[in-house]
mmCIF file of C-alpha atoms in Angstrom:
data_model
loop_
_atom_site.group_PDB
_atom_site.id
_atom_site.type_symbol
_atom_site.label_atom_id
_atom_site.label_comp_id
_atom_site.label_asym_id
_atom_site.label_seq_id
_atom_site.Cartn_x
_atom_site.Cartn_y
_atom_site.Cartn_z
ATOM 1 C CA GLY A 308 14.083 6.938 7.061
ATOM 2 C CA ALA A 309 16.029 5.501 9.928
ATOM 3 C CA VAL A 310 18.358 2.634 9.176
ATOM 4 C CA VAL A 311 19.171 -0.378 11.273
ATOM 5 C CA SER A 312 21.960 -2.702 10.293
ATOM 6 C CA GLN A 313 22.740 -6.223 11.386
ATOM 7 C CA HIS A 314 25.965 -8.101 11.143
ATOM 8 C CA PRO A 315 26.537 -10.726 9.973
ATOM 9 C CA SER A 316 23.730 -11.266 7.505
ATOM 10 C CA TRP A 317 24.272 -14.998 7.640
ATOM 11 C CA VAL A 318 26.462 -17.305 9.659
ATOM 12 C CA ILE A 319 27.129 -21.028 9.808
ATOM 13 C CA CYS A 320 28.609 -22.416 12.981
ATOM 14 C CA LYS A 321 29.288 -25.786 14.539
ATOM 15 C CA SER A 322 27.216 -27.152 17.344
ATOM 16 C CA GLY A 323 28.573 -26.079 20.730
ATOM 17 C CA THR A 324 30.131 -22.842 19.565
ATOM 18 C CA SER A 325 28.893 -19.316 20.266
ATOM 19 C CA VAL A 326 27.812 -16.714 17.766
ATOM 20 C CA LYS A 327 27.479 -12.971 18.226
ATOM 21 C CA ILE A 328 25.066 -10.880 16.179
ATOM 22 C CA GLU A 329 25.293 -7.098 16.150
ATOM 23 C CA CYS A 330 22.451 -4.663 15.680
ATOM 24 C CA ARG A 331 23.173 -1.003 15.043
ATOM 25 C CA SER A 332 20.956 2.023 14.596
ATOM 26 C CA LEU A 333 22.875 4.089 12.079
ATOM 27 C CA ASP A 334 21.279 7.501 12.177
ATOM 28 C CA PHE A 335 19.294 7.714 15.373
ATOM 29 C CA GLN A 336 19.609 6.858 19.019
ATOM 30 C CA ALA A 337 17.527 3.860 19.918
ATOM 31 C CA THR A 338 16.212 3.901 23.445
ATOM 32 C CA THR A 339 14.915 0.396 22.998
ATOM 33 C CA MET A 340 15.977 -2.514 20.857
ATOM 34 C CA PHE A 341 14.091 -5.740 20.312
ATOM 35 C CA TRP A 342 15.299 -9.162 19.277
ATOM 36 C CA TYR A 343 13.035 -11.534 17.375
ATOM 37 C CA ARG A 344 13.161 -14.974 15.864
ATOM 38 C CA GLN A 345 11.245 -15.587 12.707
ATOM 39 C CA PHE A 346 10.385 -19.090 11.599
ATOM 40 C CA PRO A 347 9.451 -19.860 7.998
ATOM 41 C CA LYS A 348 5.938 -18.706 7.144
ATOM 42 C CA GLN A 349 5.383 -17.572 10.711
ATOM 43 C CA SER A 350 5.235 -14.343 12.590
ATOM 44 C CA LEU A 351 7.903 -12.682 14.620
ATOM 45 C CA MET A 352 8.550 -14.193 18.008
ATOM 46 C CA LEU A 353 9.769 -11.584 20.444
ATOM 47 C CA MET A 354 12.735 -12.907 22.379
ATOM 48 C CA ALA A 355 13.753 -9.951 24.467
ATOM 49 C CA THR A 356 13.606 -6.220 24.913
ATOM 50 C CA SER A 357 16.679 -4.266 25.789
ATOM 51 C CA ASN A 358 17.074 -0.712 26.944
ATOM 52 C CA GLU A 359 20.420 0.993 26.844
ATOM 53 C CA GLY A 360 22.416 0.490 29.997
ATOM 54 C CA SER A 361 20.057 -1.965 31.657
ATOM 55 C CA LYS A 362 19.510 -5.695 31.632
ATOM 56 C CA ALA A 363 17.384 -7.138 28.890
ATOM 57 C CA THR A 364 13.857 -8.291 29.602
ATOM 58 C CA TYR A 365 13.315 -11.776 28.238
ATOM 59 C CA GLU A 366 10.030 -13.209 27.093
ATOM 60 C CA GLN A 367 8.700 -16.306 28.748
ATOM 61 C CA GLY A 368 10.393 -19.440 27.499
ATOM 62 C CA VAL A 369 13.517 -17.686 26.245
ATOM 63 C CA GLU A 370 16.667 -18.790 28.068
ATOM 64 C CA LYS A 371 18.558 -15.716 29.126
ATOM 65 C CA ASP A 372 21.755 -17.685 29.745
ATOM 66 C CA LYS A 373 21.644 -19.026 26.216
ATOM 67 C CA PHE A 374 20.718 -15.833 24.438
ATOM 68 C CA LEU A 375 22.901 -13.136 25.939
ATOM 69 C CA ILE A 376 21.890 -9.607 25.097
ATOM 70 C CA ASN A 377 24.012 -6.564 25.658
ATOM 71 C CA HIS A 378 22.866 -3.031 24.937
ATOM 72 C CA ALA A 379 25.953 -1.029 25.724
ATOM 73 C CA SER A 380 25.066 2.140 23.857
ATOM 74 C CA LEU A 381 22.140 3.891 22.241
ATOM 75 C CA THR A 382 23.219 2.635 18.839
ATOM 76 C CA LEU A 383 24.401 -0.911 19.479
ATOM 77 C CA SER A 384 22.890 -4.087 20.835
ATOM 78 C CA THR A 385 24.359 -7.552 20.557
ATOM 79 C CA LEU A 386 22.813 -10.994 20.773
ATOM 80 C CA THR A 387 25.123 -13.878 21.580
ATOM 81 C CA VAL A 388 23.827 -17.382 21.033
ATOM 82 C CA THR A 389 25.908 -19.487 23.412
ATOM 83 C CA SER A 390 26.604 -23.177 22.910
ATOM 84 C CA ALA A 391 24.505 -23.185 19.783
ATOM 85 C CA HIS A 392 22.582 -26.276 18.742
ATOM 86 C CA PRO A 393 20.847 -27.131 15.474
ATOM 87 C CA GLU A 394 17.476 -26.186 16.947
ATOM 88 C CA ASP A 395 18.801 -22.639 17.342
ATOM 89 C CA SER A 396 19.015 -22.353 13.577
ATOM 90 C CA SER A 397 16.683 -19.560 12.630
ATOM 91 C CA PHE A 398 16.327 -16.063 11.274
ATOM 92 C CA TYR A 399 17.121 -13.503 13.940
ATOM 93 C CA ILE A 400 15.855 -9.974 13.490
ATOM 94 C CA CYS A 401 16.519 -6.911 15.571
ATOM 95 C CA SER A 402 14.600 -3.683 15.623
ATOM 96 C CA ALA A 403 15.249 -0.321 17.174
ATOM 97 C CA THR A 404 12.876 2.351 18.297
ATOM 98 C CA GLU A 405 12.521 5.568 20.146
ATOM 99 C CA GLN A 406 9.895 5.109 22.830
ATOM 100 C CA GLY A 407 6.426 4.535 21.450
ATOM 101 C CA HIS A 408 7.386 5.198 17.862
ATOM 102 C CA GLU A 409 7.518 2.764 15.023
ATOM 103 C CA GLN A 410 10.200 0.154 14.923
ATOM 104 C CA TYR A 411 12.949 0.146 12.378
ATOM 105 C CA PHE A 412 13.966 -3.348 11.495
ATOM 106 C CA GLY A 413 17.324 -4.737 10.608
ATOM 107 C CA PRO A 414 17.680 -7.012 7.584
ATOM 108 C CA GLY A 415 18.007 -10.098 9.756
ATOM 109 C CA THR A 416 20.678 -12.703 10.354
ATOM 110 C CA ARG A 417 20.308 -16.255 9.109
ATOM 111 C CA LEU A 418 21.939 -18.617 11.619
ATOM 112 C CA THR A 419 22.603 -22.203 10.655
ATOM 113 C CA VAL A 420 24.043 -24.524 13.261
ATOM 114 C CA THR A 421 25.531 -27.734 11.909
ATOM 115 C CA ALA B 822 -1.768 -9.554 28.042
ATOM 116 C CA GLN B 823 -2.325 -7.764 24.796
ATOM 117 C CA SER B 824 -2.914 -9.816 21.664
ATOM 118 C CA VAL B 825 -3.244 -9.027 17.990
ATOM 119 C CA SER B 826 -5.283 -11.183 15.641
ATOM 120 C CA GLN B 827 -4.971 -11.292 11.903
ATOM 121 C CA HIS B 828 -7.815 -13.331 10.530
ATOM 122 C CA ASN B 829 -6.568 -13.861 7.003
ATOM 123 C CA HIS B 830 -3.478 -16.032 7.000
ATOM 124 C CA HIS B 831 -3.233 -16.489 3.256
ATOM 125 C CA VAL B 832 -4.810 -14.287 0.623
ATOM 126 C CA ILE B 833 -4.578 -14.786 -3.116
ATOM 127 C CA LEU B 834 -5.799 -12.080 -5.450
ATOM 128 C CA SER B 835 -5.572 -11.078 -9.065
ATOM 129 C CA GLU B 836 -4.142 -7.721 -10.039
ATOM 130 C CA ALA B 837 -6.601 -4.828 -9.753
ATOM 131 C CA ALA B 838 -8.647 -6.629 -7.116
ATOM 132 C CA SER B 839 -9.410 -4.808 -3.896
ATOM 133 C CA LEU B 840 -7.715 -5.848 -0.664
ATOM 134 C CA GLU B 841 -8.778 -5.769 2.940
ATOM 135 C CA LEU B 842 -6.758 -7.474 5.664
ATOM 136 C CA GLY B 843 -8.281 -7.728 9.086
ATOM 137 C CA CYS B 844 -6.534 -6.855 12.323
ATOM 138 C CA ASN B 845 -8.008 -6.829 15.806
ATOM 139 C CA TYR B 846 -6.250 -6.040 19.054
ATOM 140 C CA SER B 847 -7.306 -6.928 22.537
ATOM 141 C CA TYR B 848 -6.153 -4.013 24.645
ATOM 142 C CA GLY B 849 -8.727 -1.386 25.560
ATOM 143 C CA GLY B 850 -6.424 1.412 26.566
ATOM 144 C CA THR B 851 -4.354 3.797 24.528
ATOM 145 C CA VAL B 852 -2.605 1.977 21.740
ATOM 146 C CA ASN B 853 -0.386 2.822 18.831
ATOM 147 C CA LEU B 854 -1.150 0.699 15.787
ATOM 148 C CA PHE B 855 1.076 -0.282 12.890
ATOM 149 C CA TRP B 856 1.105 -2.240 9.679
ATOM 150 C CA TYR B 857 4.442 -3.591 8.511
ATOM 151 C CA VAL B 858 5.252 -5.293 5.242
ATOM 152 C CA GLN B 859 7.968 -7.794 4.382
ATOM 153 C CA TYR B 860 8.594 -8.195 0.666
ATOM 154 C CA PRO B 861 10.261 -11.434 -0.468
ATOM 155 C CA GLY B 862 13.898 -11.416 0.556
ATOM 156 C CA GLN B 863 13.666 -8.034 2.243
ATOM 157 C CA HIS B 864 13.393 -6.842 5.803
ATOM 158 C CA LEU B 865 10.307 -5.555 7.523
ATOM 159 C CA GLN B 866 9.340 -1.991 6.845
ATOM 160 C CA LEU B 867 6.590 0.299 8.001
ATOM 161 C CA LEU B 868 3.526 0.697 5.799
ATOM 162 C CA LEU B 869 1.557 3.031 8.016
ATOM 163 C CA LYS B 870 0.844 3.868 11.617
ATOM 164 C CA TYR B 871 -1.853 5.327 13.808
ATOM 165 C CA PHE B 872 -1.159 7.228 16.992
ATOM 166 C CA SER B 873 -4.096 9.632 17.279
ATOM 167 C CA GLY B 874 -6.259 11.969 15.226
ATOM 168 C CA ASP B 875 -7.897 11.036 11.945
ATOM 169 C CA PRO B 876 -8.768 7.335 12.206
ATOM 170 C CA LEU B 877 -8.262 6.872 8.480
ATOM 171 C CA VAL B 878 -4.549 6.636 7.919
ATOM 172 C CA LYS B 879 -2.825 6.832 4.573
ATOM 173 C CA GLY B 880 0.385 4.919 4.068
ATOM 174 C CA ILE B 881 2.875 4.251 1.345
ATOM 175 C CA LYS B 882 2.093 2.582 -1.987
ATOM 176 C CA GLY B 883 -1.607 3.388 -1.871
ATOM 177 C CA PHE B 884 -2.365 1.529 1.336
ATOM 178 C CA GLU B 885 -4.677 2.866 3.998
ATOM 179 C CA ALA B 886 -6.019 1.611 7.295
ATOM 180 C CA GLU B 887 -8.969 2.584 9.412
ATOM 181 C CA PHE B 888 -8.900 2.601 13.182
ATOM 182 C CA ILE B 889 -12.303 1.708 14.606
ATOM 183 C CA LYS B 890 -12.065 1.979 18.358
ATOM 184 C CA SER B 891 -15.441 0.381 19.056
ATOM 185 C CA LYS B 892 -14.415 -2.705 17.126
ATOM 186 C CA PHE B 893 -10.797 -2.769 18.324
ATOM 187 C CA SER B 894 -9.864 -3.020 14.680
ATOM 188 C CA PHE B 895 -7.249 -1.575 12.354
ATOM 189 C CA ASN B 896 -7.929 -3.125 8.967
ATOM 190 C CA LEU B 897 -5.597 -2.557 6.045
ATOM 191 C CA ARG B 898 -7.044 -1.729 2.638
ATOM 192 C CA LYS B 899 -5.938 -1.075 -0.902
ATOM 193 C CA PRO B 900 -8.464 -0.465 -3.683
ATOM 194 C CA SER B 901 -6.420 -2.056 -6.463
ATOM 195 C CA VAL B 902 -3.513 -4.391 -5.761
ATOM 196 C CA GLN B 903 -0.489 -4.926 -7.949
ATOM 197 C CA TRP B 904 1.760 -7.917 -8.451
ATOM 198 C CA SER B 905 4.445 -6.049 -6.530
ATOM 199 C CA ASP B 906 2.245 -6.065 -3.423
ATOM 200 C CA THR B 907 3.007 -9.767 -2.967
ATOM 201 C CA ALA B 908 4.441 -9.891 0.548
ATOM 202 C CA GLU B 909 3.855 -10.760 4.180
ATOM 203 C CA TYR B 910 1.826 -8.190 6.111
ATOM 204 C CA PHE B 911 2.014 -7.825 9.861
ATOM 205 C CA CYS B 912 -0.252 -5.835 12.114
ATOM 206 C CA ALA B 913 1.186 -4.630 15.423
ATOM 207 C CA ALA B 914 -0.132 -2.859 18.484
ATOM 208 C CA LEU B 915 1.792 -1.063 21.175
ATOM 209 C CA ASP B 916 0.440 -0.327 24.629
ATOM 210 C CA ASN B 917 1.110 3.345 25.059
ATOM 211 C CA SER B 918 -0.101 3.736 28.608
ATOM 212 C CA GLY B 919 2.168 1.678 30.798
ATOM 213 C CA GLY B 920 5.491 2.992 29.624
ATOM 214 C CA SER B 921 6.742 -0.401 28.524
ATOM 215 C CA TYR B 922 6.505 0.291 24.777
ATOM 216 C CA ILE B 923 6.635 -3.402 23.918
ATOM 217 C CA PRO B 924 4.822 -4.123 20.672
ATOM 218 C CA THR B 925 2.677 -7.151 19.968
ATOM 219 C CA PHE B 926 2.593 -8.566 16.460
ATOM 220 C CA GLY B 927 -0.093 -10.534 14.712
ATOM 221 C CA ARG B 928 0.930 -13.790 13.063
ATOM 222 C CA GLY B 929 0.988 -12.180 9.630
ATOM 223 C CA THR B 930 -0.896 -12.516 6.381
ATOM 224 C CA SER B 931 0.704 -13.859 3.267
ATOM 225 C CA LEU B 932 -0.580 -12.024 0.195
ATOM 226 C CA ILE B 933 -0.001 -13.380 -3.286
ATOM 227 C CA VAL B 934 -1.080 -11.262 -6.226
ATOM 228 C CA HIS B 935 -1.282 -12.964 -9.578
ATOM 229 C CA PRO B 936 -0.487 -10.846 -12.633
#
């Protein structure tokens, strides 16, 4: 099946710094990529949807200036958490899809902000 | 807006018991339906999907789901669970008519199977 990778798998950063997370579709071209947050024992919270070459569409309540998403190619999307704070600590998951098909999920990135 | 409801938040079963997890979606148009599973420490992966055709869908590891349009449901079933089925299960629906292709996930069901 299709593979989606995320890098890094975990990261610890200091409050006020920025962190970039990469999401790559390894063996297919993803027309759409999604970014989620997952809280312990809870479902996925969709943060934003990004299509290659266009601006990301953010869900209500998600600060687009804080969570910068770039989808520069059909195989790469990045999420940058700017000026991170402890409340941004979470598990961030990306997924990639070809339109209307199932999503292929990355393994997730555990972000801890100290 | 579309919503997906999973009625069972926590399910505990013994091995060999039968499983049925409920999933209802709100949208009345054309939808694609999915069940995903997240095993402990692993990432989400697809169990099965329904796009069209036979409403009884077979997935991996002996799972199946039935699409009942009149009930807006897509319940997941397995006749005999195993300890290795312990995981989080997520139902998802995707509006296939508007061209947005944004999926909606249910809040998930935590399944624990005792050996």
